[in-house]
XYZ file of N, CA and C in Angstrom:
465
model
N 35.269 27.952 147.275
C 36.117 26.842 147.680
C 35.896 25.675 146.712
N 36.998 25.122 146.209
C 36.906 23.965 145.316
C 36.768 22.705 146.160
N 35.794 21.882 145.824
C 35.627 20.631 146.559
C 36.256 19.451 145.836
N 36.589 19.623 144.572
C 37.231 18.560 143.802
C 38.747 18.729 143.919
N 39.425 17.670 144.303
C 40.880 17.714 144.447
C 41.554 17.812 143.092
N 42.704 18.486 143.028
C 43.458 18.509 141.770
C 44.107 17.151 141.456
N 44.097 16.238 142.420
C 44.638 14.894 142.233
C 43.473 13.919 142.110
N 43.378 13.267 140.964
C 42.262 12.373 140.701
C 42.728 10.954 140.395
N 41.962 9.978 140.886
C 42.180 8.572 140.582
C 41.687 8.319 139.160
N 42.545 7.716 138.331
C 42.152 7.425 136.954
C 41.957 5.936 136.701
N 42.696 5.086 137.412
C 42.541 3.647 137.208
C 43.371 2.914 138.250
N 43.122 1.638 138.389
C 43.953 0.809 139.263
C 43.920 -0.625 138.773
N 44.969 -1.366 139.141
C 45.128 -2.745 138.708
C 45.694 -3.571 139.850
N 45.308 -4.825 139.893
C 45.930 -5.772 140.812
C 47.068 -6.432 140.056
N 48.269 -6.300 140.580
C 49.410 -6.997 139.987
C 49.451 -8.424 140.516
N 49.215 -8.574 141.821
C 49.114 -9.911 142.410
C 48.350 -9.828 143.714
N 47.690 -10.923 144.035
C 46.945 -11.048 145.291
C 47.072 -12.483 145.758
N 47.510 -12.638 146.992
C 47.648 -13.974 147.569
C 47.121 -13.944 148.991
N 46.230 -14.875 149.304
C 45.653 -14.981 150.649
C 45.743 -16.424 151.111
N 46.335 -16.623 152.290
C 46.336 -17.924 152.953
C 45.567 -17.767 154.251
N 44.559 -18.601 154.456
C 43.844 -18.625 155.737
C 44.517 -19.660 156.633
N 44.845 -19.253 157.850
C 45.515 -20.141 158.793
C 44.486 -21.089 159.401
N 44.521 -22.378 159.058
C 43.514 -23.317 159.570
C 43.642 -23.565 161.071
N 44.775 -23.193 161.667
C 44.989 -23.419 163.097
C 44.639 -22.212 163.962
N 44.295 -21.091 163.331
C 43.961 -19.893 164.101
C 42.601 -20.065 164.752
N 42.541 -19.777 166.041
C 41.290 -19.866 166.791
C 40.884 -18.466 167.236
N 39.857 -17.952 166.617
C 39.355 -16.634 166.995
C 38.539 -16.758 168.270
N 38.498 -15.686 169.018
C 37.671 -15.681 170.218
C 38.099 -14.585 171.166
N 37.280 -14.336 172.152
C 37.590 -13.322 173.155
C 38.906 -13.686 173.836
N 39.739 -12.693 174.039
C 41.021 -12.938 174.678
C 42.071 -13.460 173.726
N 41.719 -13.669 172.463
C 42.681 -14.171 171.493
C 42.971 -13.097 170.443
N 43.064 -11.853 170.911
C 43.346 -10.759 169.984
C 44.769 -10.891 169.482
N 44.943 -10.710 168.199
C 46.273 -10.777 167.612
C 46.464 -9.578 166.705
N 47.552 -8.854 166.917
C 47.868 -7.727 166.047
C 48.748 -8.235 164.924
N 48.221 -8.220 163.729
C 48.947 -8.728 162.572
C 50.196 -7.901 162.301
N 51.206 -8.562 161.766
C 52.430 -7.876 161.336
C 52.183 -7.351 159.929
N 52.540 -6.100 159.707
C 52.230 -5.441 158.447
C 53.494 -4.859 157.836
N 53.698 -5.098 156.558
C 54.788 -4.487 155.807
C 54.221 -3.745 154.611
N 54.748 -2.546 154.373
C 54.272 -1.725 153.259
C 55.483 -1.181 152.509
N 55.477 -1.360 151.192
C 56.500 -0.761 150.358
C 55.787 -0.054 149.206
N 56.430 0.962 148.650
C 55.781 1.741 147.595
C 56.825 2.412 146.726
N 56.360 2.813 145.552
C 57.206 3.562 144.639
C 56.290 4.429 143.779
N 56.798 5.584 143.384
C 56.068 6.485 142.494
C 56.792 6.523 141.157
N 56.021 6.491 140.087
C 56.603 6.590 138.752
C 55.830 7.644 137.966
N 56.566 8.579 137.372
C 55.958 9.608 136.528
C 55.685 9.004 135.171
N 54.481 9.228 134.683
C 54.136 8.743 133.342
C 54.458 9.827 132.317
N 54.655 9.402 131.091
C 55.006 10.348 130.028
C 53.802 11.157 129.550
N 52.608 10.611 129.719
C 51.404 11.245 129.181
C 50.808 12.255 130.163
N 51.411 13.428 130.240
C 50.877 14.508 131.060
C 51.218 14.368 132.531
N 50.476 15.090 133.370
C 50.765 15.074 134.813
C 50.178 13.821 135.486
N 50.570 12.654 134.988
C 50.072 11.384 135.514
C 51.192 10.650 136.240
N 50.791 9.939 137.292
C 51.731 9.182 138.095
C 51.164 7.803 138.371
N 52.072 6.846 138.548
C 51.675 5.505 138.947
C 52.237 5.261 140.344
N 51.381 4.755 141.217
C 51.798 4.365 142.558
C 51.827 2.845 142.590
N 53.019 2.287 142.801
C 53.160 0.840 142.981
C 53.158 0.574 144.476
N 52.227 -0.247 144.912
C 52.058 -0.528 146.338
C 52.180 -2.024 146.572
N 52.926 -2.386 147.610
C 53.123 -3.786 147.990
C 52.832 -3.877 149.480
N 51.755 -4.583 149.827
C 51.346 -4.732 151.228
C 51.413 -6.201 151.598
N 52.046 -6.481 152.724
C 52.163 -7.860 153.212
C 51.680 -7.929 154.651
N 50.852 -8.907 154.913
C 50.337 -9.151 156.261
C 50.851 -10.511 156.715
N 51.464 -10.544 157.886
C 52.019 -11.774 158.458
C 52.890 -12.529 157.457
N 53.939 -11.892 156.948
C 54.733 -12.527 155.899
C 55.631 -13.671 156.377
N 55.980 -13.685 157.651
C 56.867 -14.748 158.146
C 56.036 -15.917 158.674
N 56.654 -17.068 158.727
C 55.959 -18.247 159.273
C 55.532 -18.000 160.720
N 56.403 -17.328 161.483
C 56.078 -17.063 162.894
C 54.835 -16.185 163.025
N 54.792 -15.078 162.278
C 53.634 -14.192 162.390
C 52.374 -14.856 161.828
N 52.521 -15.605 160.745
C 51.372 -16.298 160.157
C 50.817 -17.357 161.113
N 51.682 -18.034 161.840
C 51.223 -19.088 162.752
C 50.363 -18.532 163.884
N 50.478 -17.226 164.152
C 49.714 -16.601 165.242
C 48.491 -15.831 164.744
N 48.410 -15.589 163.450
C 47.344 -14.749 162.921
C 46.373 -15.502 162.040
N 45.287 -14.833 161.658
C 44.271 -15.502 160.846
C 44.654 -15.667 159.376
N 45.444 -14.747 158.850
C 45.770 -14.772 157.424
C 47.224 -14.396 157.168
N 47.723 -14.868 156.025
C 48.936 -14.323 155.411
C 48.446 -13.747 154.085
N 48.775 -12.487 153.844
C 48.252 -11.786 152.669
C 49.381 -11.013 152.003
N 49.401 -11.049 150.685
C 50.248 -10.135 149.926
C 49.417 -9.609 148.768
N 49.427 -8.295 148.646
C 48.756 -7.663 147.517
C 49.697 -6.612 146.930
N 49.807 -6.652 145.606
C 50.564 -5.645 144.872
C 49.586 -4.974 143.924
N 49.553 -3.650 143.978
C 48.650 -2.901 143.109
C 49.413 -1.812 142.362
N 48.820 -1.385 141.272
C 49.273 -0.213 140.532
C 48.088 0.732 140.453
N 48.301 1.966 140.864
C 47.246 2.968 140.869
C 47.675 4.139 139.999
N 46.815 4.536 139.084
C 47.110 5.657 138.193
C 46.393 6.905 138.688
N 47.179 7.959 138.884
C 46.655 9.225 139.396
C 47.031 10.343 138.433
N 46.165 11.336 138.350
C 46.419 12.447 137.441
C 46.148 13.767 138.144
N 47.049 14.726 137.923
C 46.869 16.072 138.445
C 46.206 16.953 137.407
N 45.413 17.885 137.885
C 44.861 18.923 137.022
C 46.060 19.657 136.407
N 46.062 19.858 135.084
C 47.214 20.514 134.437
C 47.520 21.907 134.992
N 46.529 22.560 135.591
C 46.765 23.904 136.131
C 47.376 23.870 137.542
N 47.481 22.683 138.136
C 48.054 22.583 139.477
C 49.554 22.869 139.408
N 50.079 23.698 140.322
C 51.512 24.047 140.281
C 52.407 22.815 140.423
N 53.334 22.653 139.489
C 54.229 21.490 139.504
C 55.031 21.393 140.796
N 55.385 22.525 141.367
C 56.186 22.523 142.599
C 55.420 21.925 143.778
N 54.094 21.942 143.719
C 53.274 21.424 144.817
C 52.906 19.947 144.658
N 53.241 19.360 143.522
C 52.856 17.969 143.254
C 53.393 16.997 144.310
N 54.687 17.039 144.668
C 55.185 16.063 145.650
C 54.461 16.142 147.005
N 54.137 17.359 147.418
C 53.450 17.542 148.709
C 52.086 16.847 148.721
N 51.392 16.886 147.618
C 50.059 16.283 147.541
C 50.115 14.816 147.131
N 51.031 14.473 146.238
C 51.103 13.110 145.717
C 51.482 12.098 146.790
N 52.503 12.414 147.590
C 52.991 11.456 148.586
C 51.902 10.904 149.486
N 51.432 11.691 150.425
C 50.456 11.139 151.375
C 49.094 10.832 150.763
N 48.611 11.687 149.874
C 47.277 11.467 149.304
C 47.277 10.326 148.296
N 48.301 10.271 147.452
C 48.384 9.183 146.482
C 48.508 7.829 147.160
N 49.329 7.769 148.213
C 49.463 6.504 148.952
C 48.164 6.130 149.651
N 47.504 7.111 150.234
C 46.231 6.825 150.916
C 45.191 6.304 149.926
N 45.165 6.871 148.732
C 44.216 6.417 147.713
C 44.544 4.981 147.284
N 45.822 4.703 147.041
C 46.231 3.359 146.624
C 45.959 2.336 147.732
N 46.235 2.707 148.971
C 46.040 1.798 150.098
C 44.550 1.515 150.326
N 43.718 2.528 150.135
C 42.272 2.331 150.289
C 41.763 1.317 149.263
N 42.302 1.361 148.063
C 41.920 0.386 147.043
C 42.348 -1.012 147.475
N 43.601 -1.139 147.941
C 44.094 -2.440 148.404
C 43.255 -2.952 149.577
N 42.871 -2.073 150.489
C 42.044 -2.472 151.635
C 40.713 -3.059 151.171
N 40.085 -2.419 150.204
C 38.809 -2.917 149.698
C 38.943 -4.271 149.026
N 40.009 -4.428 148.250
C 40.232 -5.706 147.557
C 40.477 -6.821 148.568
N 41.318 -6.551 149.566
C 41.599 -7.558 150.602
C 40.324 -7.881 151.388
N 39.546 -6.883 151.711
C 38.290 -7.116 152.429
C 37.343 -8.010 151.641
N 37.246 -7.760 150.343
C 36.396 -8.597 149.497
C 36.943 -10.011 149.388
N 38.258 -10.142 149.216
C 38.862 -11.464 149.038
C 38.745 -12.316 150.296
N 38.821 -11.684 151.463
C 38.747 -12.448 152.708
C 37.319 -12.543 153.253
N 36.407 -11.819 152.670
C 35.025 -11.791 153.174
C 34.358 -13.150 153.248
N 34.698 -14.046 152.356
C 34.120 -15.389 152.384
C 35.170 -16.432 152.767
N 36.263 -15.956 153.348
C 37.336 -16.866 153.757
C 37.080 -17.423 155.150
N 37.936 -18.318 155.550
C 37.786 -19.087 156.785
C 37.541 -18.235 158.029
N 38.218 -17.093 158.156
C 38.103 -16.270 159.365
C 37.364 -14.963 159.122
N 36.703 -14.847 158.005
C 35.914 -13.652 157.722
C 36.755 -12.500 157.202
N 36.069 -11.407 156.975
C 36.684 -10.231 156.356
C 37.845 -9.701 157.191
N 38.945 -9.411 156.504
C 40.119 -8.815 157.138
C 40.288 -7.415 156.573
N 40.327 -6.433 157.440
C 40.560 -5.055 157.020
C 42.001 -4.685 157.290
N 42.685 -4.216 156.265
C 44.054 -3.750 156.466
C 44.039 -2.606 157.476
N 44.954 -2.625 158.437
C 44.969 -1.560 159.446
C 45.390 -0.221 158.842
N 45.028 0.847 159.514
C 45.395 2.184 159.082
C 46.908 2.365 159.212
N 47.490 3.031 158.226
C 48.934 3.225 158.171
C 49.242 4.722 158.213
N 50.337 5.084 158.890
C 50.797 6.466 158.931
C 51.750 6.685 157.752
N 51.214 7.163 156.640
C 52.029 7.336 155.444
C 53.009 8.493 155.578
N 52.729 9.454 156.421
C 53.678 10.550 156.646
C 54.986 9.973 157.185
N 54.888 9.075 158.163
C 56.089 8.462 158.739
C 56.796 7.546 157.736
N 56.027 6.793 156.950
C 56.646 5.929 155.940
C 57.358 6.756 154.864
N 56.765 7.869 154.464
C 57.409 8.749 153.490
C 58.702 9.332 154.061
N 58.663 9.747 155.332
C 59.869 10.277 155.974
C 60.967 9.219 156.012
N 60.611 7.999 156.395
C 61.601 6.918 156.493
C 62.212 6.622 155.127
N 61.382 6.584 154.103
C 61.911 6.298 152.759
C 62.791 7.443 152.284
N 62.378 8.671 152.543
C 63.156 9.844 152.159
C 64.504 9.859 152.873
N 64.510 9.554 154.165
C 65.759 9.525 154.928
C 66.689 8.434 154.425
N 66.145 7.284 154.072
C 66.999 6.198 153.588
C 67.591 6.543 152.221
N 66.828 7.261 151.387
C 67.349 7.689 150.085
C 68.423 8.758 150.288
N 68.162 9.698 151.193
C 69.127 10.757 151.485
C 70.425 10.184 152.028
N 70.306 9.164 152.872
C 71.495 8.534 153.451
C 72.143 7.560 152.468
N 71.532 7.406 151.298
C 72.009 6.494 150.246
C 72.118 5.056 150.730
N 71.220 4.706 151.632
C 71.108 3.317 152.056
C 69.829 2.787 151.448
N 69.817 1.533 151.020
C 68.545 1.007 150.529
C 67.560 0.915 151.692
N 66.303 1.337 151.481
C 65.318 1.246 152.558
C 65.009 -0.202 152.851
N 64.523 -0.490 154.060
C 64.102 -1.869 154.322
C 63.063 -2.270 153.289
N 63.126 -3.504 152.813
C 62.215 -3.941 151.751
C 60.770 -3.761 152.151
N 60.435 -4.118 153.356
C 59.065 -3.925 153.832
C 59.123 -3.334 155.221
N 58.745 -2.072 155.289
C 58.713 -1.390 156.577
C 57.497 -1.859 157.341
N 57.668 -2.017 158.627
C 56.543 -2.444 159.448
C 55.865 -1.218 160.041
N 54.581 -1.249 159.968
C 53.807 -0.119 160.496
C 53.336 -0.445 161.893
């Protein structure tokens, strides 16, 4: 059994990161707030072999209303470079790239956001877990229907 995945992380970059701490947010028991989350993504095939770039855009509490109720407003855009083993069957690439590539890119964004908010006014913020299978289905259906997908799908 092979323990190394045919899909490997090769590099990642922050395109932009913005964090606003809400000075009016009062944390405490009974003041639980579920942040509003938007996630958008795109895959780009690179010319240099079986490499792909995942562009990820994550927004937390993007509207004034959601920000006024939550601890932070956050936007992070990342680029993640992934490479397949050249012997991996090309027909199987989409099946593995979609959910696994997004999960890898999102995990990177989660770590960056956690570090950036770790010394912020309300402490470390962890991006919530996202169901990428459902987001992939929604994006696929919107492309099939030839309608532009919502700019930021809420999870």
